[in-house]
Coordinates of C-alpha atoms in Angstrom, one line a residue:
X24 CA 101.8 80.6 159.0
X25 CA 99.9 83.5 160.6
X26 CA 102.2 86.1 159.2
X27 CA 102.1 84.5 155.8
X28 CA 98.2 84.6 155.8
X29 CA 98.3 88.2 157.0
X30 CA 100.7 89.1 154.1
X31 CA 98.4 87.4 151.6
X32 CA 95.4 89.3 153.0
X33 CA 97.2 92.6 152.9
X34 CA 98.4 92.1 149.4
X35 CA 94.8 91.2 148.2
X36 CA 93.5 94.3 149.9
X37 CA 96.1 96.4 148.1
X38 CA 95.1 94.9 144.8
X39 CA 91.4 95.5 145.6
X40 CA 92.0 99.1 146.5
X41 CA 94.1 99.7 143.4
X42 CA 91.2 98.4 141.3
X43 CA 88.8 100.5 143.3
X44 CA 90.6 103.7 142.5
X45 CA 91.3 102.7 138.9
X46 CA 87.5 102.4 138.4
X47 CA 87.1 106.1 139.3
X48 CA 89.9 107.1 137.0
X49 CA 88.4 105.2 134.1
X50 CA 85.0 106.7 134.8
X51 CA 86.5 110.2 134.6
X52 CA 88.2 109.3 131.3
X53 CA 84.8 108.2 129.9
X54 CA 83.1 111.4 130.9
X55 CA 86.0 113.6 129.6
X56 CA 85.6 111.8 126.2
X57 CA 81.9 112.5 126.1
X58 CA 82.5 116.2 126.9
X59 CA 85.2 116.5 124.3
X60 CA 82.8 115.1 121.7
X61 CA 80.2 117.6 122.7
X62 CA 82.7 120.5 122.5
X63 CA 84.0 119.5 119.1
X64 CA 80.4 119.1 117.7
X65 CA 79.3 122.4 119.0
X66 CA 82.4 124.2 117.7
X67 CA 81.9 122.8 114.1
X68 CA 78.1 122.6 113.8
X69 CA 76.9 125.5 116.0
X70 CA 80.0 127.7 115.7
X71 CA 79.8 128.0 119.5
X72 CA 81.2 126.2 122.5
X73 CA 79.1 126.3 125.7
X74 CA 81.9 124.8 127.8
X75 CA 84.7 127.1 128.9
X76 CA 86.7 124.7 131.1
X77 CA 86.6 121.1 132.5
X78 CA 88.5 119.8 135.5
X79 CA 88.4 116.4 137.2
X80 CA 89.5 115.0 140.5
X81 CA 89.5 111.9 142.6
X82 CA 89.1 112.2 146.4
X83 CA 92.3 111.3 148.2
X84 CA 92.4 108.4 150.6
X85 CA 92.6 110.9 153.5
X86 CA 89.4 112.7 152.3
X87 CA 87.6 109.4 152.0
X88 CA 88.6 108.4 155.5
X89 CA 87.3 111.7 156.9
X90 CA 84.0 111.2 155.1
X91 CA 83.8 107.6 156.4
X92 CA 84.1 108.9 160.0
X93 CA 81.7 111.9 159.4
X94 CA 79.0 109.7 157.8
X95 CA 79.6 106.6 160.1
X96 CA 80.1 104.4 157.1
X97 CA 81.2 100.8 157.5
X98 CA 84.9 100.5 156.5
X99 CA 84.3 98.1 153.7
X100 CA 85.0 98.8 150.0
X101 CA 81.4 98.0 149.0
X102 CA 79.9 100.4 151.6
X103 CA 82.3 103.1 150.7
X104 CA 81.5 102.6 147.0
X105 CA 77.8 102.8 147.6
X106 CA 77.7 105.6 150.2
X107 CA 80.3 108.1 149.0
X108 CA 79.1 109.1 145.6
X109 CA 81.5 112.0 144.9
X110 CA 84.8 110.1 145.0
X111 CA 85.1 110.9 141.3
X112 CA 84.2 114.5 140.5
X113 CA 83.9 116.6 137.3
X114 CA 83.6 120.3 137.2
X115 CA 82.3 121.9 134.0
X116 CA 82.5 125.7 133.7
X117 CA 80.2 127.5 131.2
X118 CA 79.9 131.0 130.0
X119 CA 76.2 131.5 130.7
X120 CA 73.5 130.0 132.9
X121 CA 71.5 128.7 129.9
X122 CA 74.6 126.8 128.8
X123 CA 74.6 124.9 132.1
X124 CA 71.2 123.5 131.4
X125 CA 72.1 122.7 127.8
X126 CA 75.1 120.7 128.8
X127 CA 73.2 119.0 131.6
X128 CA 70.4 118.0 129.2
X129 CA 72.9 116.6 126.6
X130 CA 74.7 114.5 129.2
X131 CA 71.4 113.2 130.7
X132 CA 70.2 112.2 127.2
X133 CA 73.1 109.8 126.7
X134 CA 71.7 106.3 127.0
X135 CA 74.7 104.8 128.9
X136 CA 74.5 107.5 131.7
X137 CA 72.2 106.6 134.6
X138 CA 71.0 109.7 136.4
X139 CA 70.9 109.0 140.2
X140 CA 70.2 112.5 141.5
X141 CA 70.0 116.2 140.4
X142 CA 70.4 119.1 142.7
X143 CA 69.7 122.5 141.3
X144 CA 71.4 125.1 143.5
X145 CA 70.9 127.7 140.8
X146 CA 67.1 127.7 141.0
X147 CA 67.4 127.1 144.7
X148 CA 70.7 128.5 146.0
X149 CA 72.2 127.3 149.3
X150 CA 71.8 129.6 152.4
X151 CA 75.3 130.9 152.0
X152 CA 74.6 131.9 148.4
X153 CA 76.3 129.0 146.7
X154 CA 75.0 128.2 143.2
X155 CA 75.7 125.3 140.9
X156 CA 74.0 122.4 139.2
X157 CA 75.0 119.0 140.6
X158 CA 74.4 115.7 138.9
X159 CA 75.1 112.3 140.5
X160 CA 75.4 109.7 137.8
X161 CA 76.5 106.2 137.2
X162 CA 78.7 105.5 134.2
X163 CA 79.7 102.0 133.0
X164 CA 83.4 101.1 132.8
X165 CA 84.7 97.8 131.5
X166 CA 87.5 96.1 133.4
X167 CA 89.4 93.0 132.2
X168 CA 87.0 90.6 133.9
X169 CA 83.8 92.6 134.5
X170 CA 81.7 95.7 133.9
X171 CA 80.7 98.0 136.7
X172 CA 78.8 101.2 137.0
X173 CA 80.7 103.9 138.9
X174 CA 79.2 106.8 140.8
X175 CA 80.5 110.2 139.7
X176 CA 79.5 113.8 140.7
X177 CA 79.3 116.4 137.9
X178 CA 79.1 120.1 138.9
X179 CA 78.2 122.5 136.2
X180 CA 78.5 126.3 136.9
X181 CA 79.2 129.6 135.3
X182 CA 82.6 131.4 135.5
X183 CA 81.2 133.8 138.1
X184 CA 79.7 130.9 140.2
X185 CA 83.1 129.1 140.0
X186 CA 85.0 132.2 141.0
X187 CA 82.8 132.8 144.0
X188 CA 82.9 129.2 145.1
X189 CA 86.7 129.1 144.9
X190 CA 87.1 132.2 147.0
X191 CA 84.5 131.0 149.5
X192 CA 86.3 127.7 149.9
X193 CA 89.7 129.5 150.5
X194 CA 88.2 131.8 153.1
X195 CA 86.5 128.9 155.0
X196 CA 89.8 127.0 154.8
X197 CA 91.7 130.0 156.2
X198 CA 89.3 130.4 159.1
X199 CA 89.1 126.6 159.7
X200 CA 85.3 126.9 158.9
X201 CA 84.8 129.4 161.8
X202 CA 84.1 132.4 159.6
X203 CA 83.0 135.6 161.3
X204 CA 79.4 136.6 160.8
X205 CA 80.2 139.9 158.9
X206 CA 82.3 138.0 156.4
X207 CA 79.5 135.4 155.9
X208 CA 77.1 138.3 155.2
X209 CA 79.5 139.9 152.7
X210 CA 80.1 136.5 151.0
X211 CA 76.3 136.1 150.5
X212 CA 76.1 139.6 149.1
X213 CA 79.0 138.7 146.7
X214 CA 77.1 135.6 145.6
X215 CA 74.0 137.7 144.8
X216 CA 76.2 140.2 142.8
X217 CA 77.7 137.3 140.9
X218 CA 74.2 136.0 140.0
X219 CA 73.2 139.4 138.8
X220 CA 76.4 139.6 136.7
X221 CA 75.4 136.2 135.1
X222 CA 71.9 137.5 134.3
X223 CA 73.4 140.7 132.8
X224 CA 75.9 138.8 130.6
X225 CA 73.2 136.5 129.5
X226 CA 71.0 139.4 128.4
X227 CA 74.0 140.9 126.4
X228 CA 74.7 137.5 124.8
X229 CA 71.1 137.2 123.6
X230 CA 71.2 140.7 122.1
X231 CA 74.5 139.8 120.3
X232 CA 72.9 136.6 119.0
X233 CA 70.0 138.6 117.5
X234 CA 72.4 140.9 115.8
X235 CA 74.4 138.0 114.4
X236 CA 71.3 136.4 113.0
X237 CA 70.6 139.5 110.9
X238 CA 74.1 139.4 109.4
X239 CA 75.0 137.1 106.5
X240 CA 78.4 135.8 107.7
X241 CA 79.5 132.5 106.1
X242 CA 79.4 129.4 108.3
X243 CA 82.6 127.7 109.4
X244 CA 81.3 124.7 107.5
X245 CA 81.3 126.7 104.2
X246 CA 85.1 126.7 104.0
X247 CA 85.7 123.0 104.7
X248 CA 86.1 120.1 102.3
X249 CA 82.7 118.9 103.6
X250 CA 81.0 121.9 102.1
X251 CA 82.4 121.0 98.6
X252 CA 81.2 117.4 99.0
X253 CA 77.7 118.7 100.1
X254 CA 77.6 121.0 97.1
X255 CA 78.5 118.1 94.8
X256 CA 75.9 115.8 96.2
X257 CA 73.1 118.4 95.9
X258 CA 74.0 119.0 92.3
X259 CA 73.8 115.3 91.3
X260 CA 70.9 114.6 89.0
X261 CA 68.0 112.8 90.6
X262 CA 67.6 109.2 89.4

């Protein structure tokens, strides 16, 4: 009887954990859909896409266990769900710093996204030079028998910021987080140089936009069937 009860409990836990991870998977799918819509709209309406690349990930069970121990979290699904808010993660890479804030504002304006926390490591970089904009959000997902709001972390950064962060992570992993002081100093200098590169590229982009505004290039919309419909509608006589 005892073994039978233990087997039932173990099976129920497996089901609960499966649903737990599915919720994060569905949350990422919801956010990816929202981002795809924004990309498509910008491409067609504004002839410009502020988003270069999007990647997603769900923390592995091993990473979650390590964080449980590090933060002394009670080993219950509810406590894990509430206290580890970056199990689902989205990374959005933009061309320019101003695009980061545009994308952030568009996501924050969506009525079904609840903003829990915003950390601006661009305006206030970390001591090691790290820069990025972090959003902790809650997004609703609908399961077969209930709706739940799922914590998700969104990191938005430029290509230069992402390149630096990726290399910094690899270096710290190689040295098992015991990085020599001279390397830490050089990493911070590299972060400052990456930030200067971002500022320079943004200045160039603004100059190019000014030149484009003075040109009379046809819009992408001008060659679509929609343009013909718009022209027809504007030529209809007023009643």
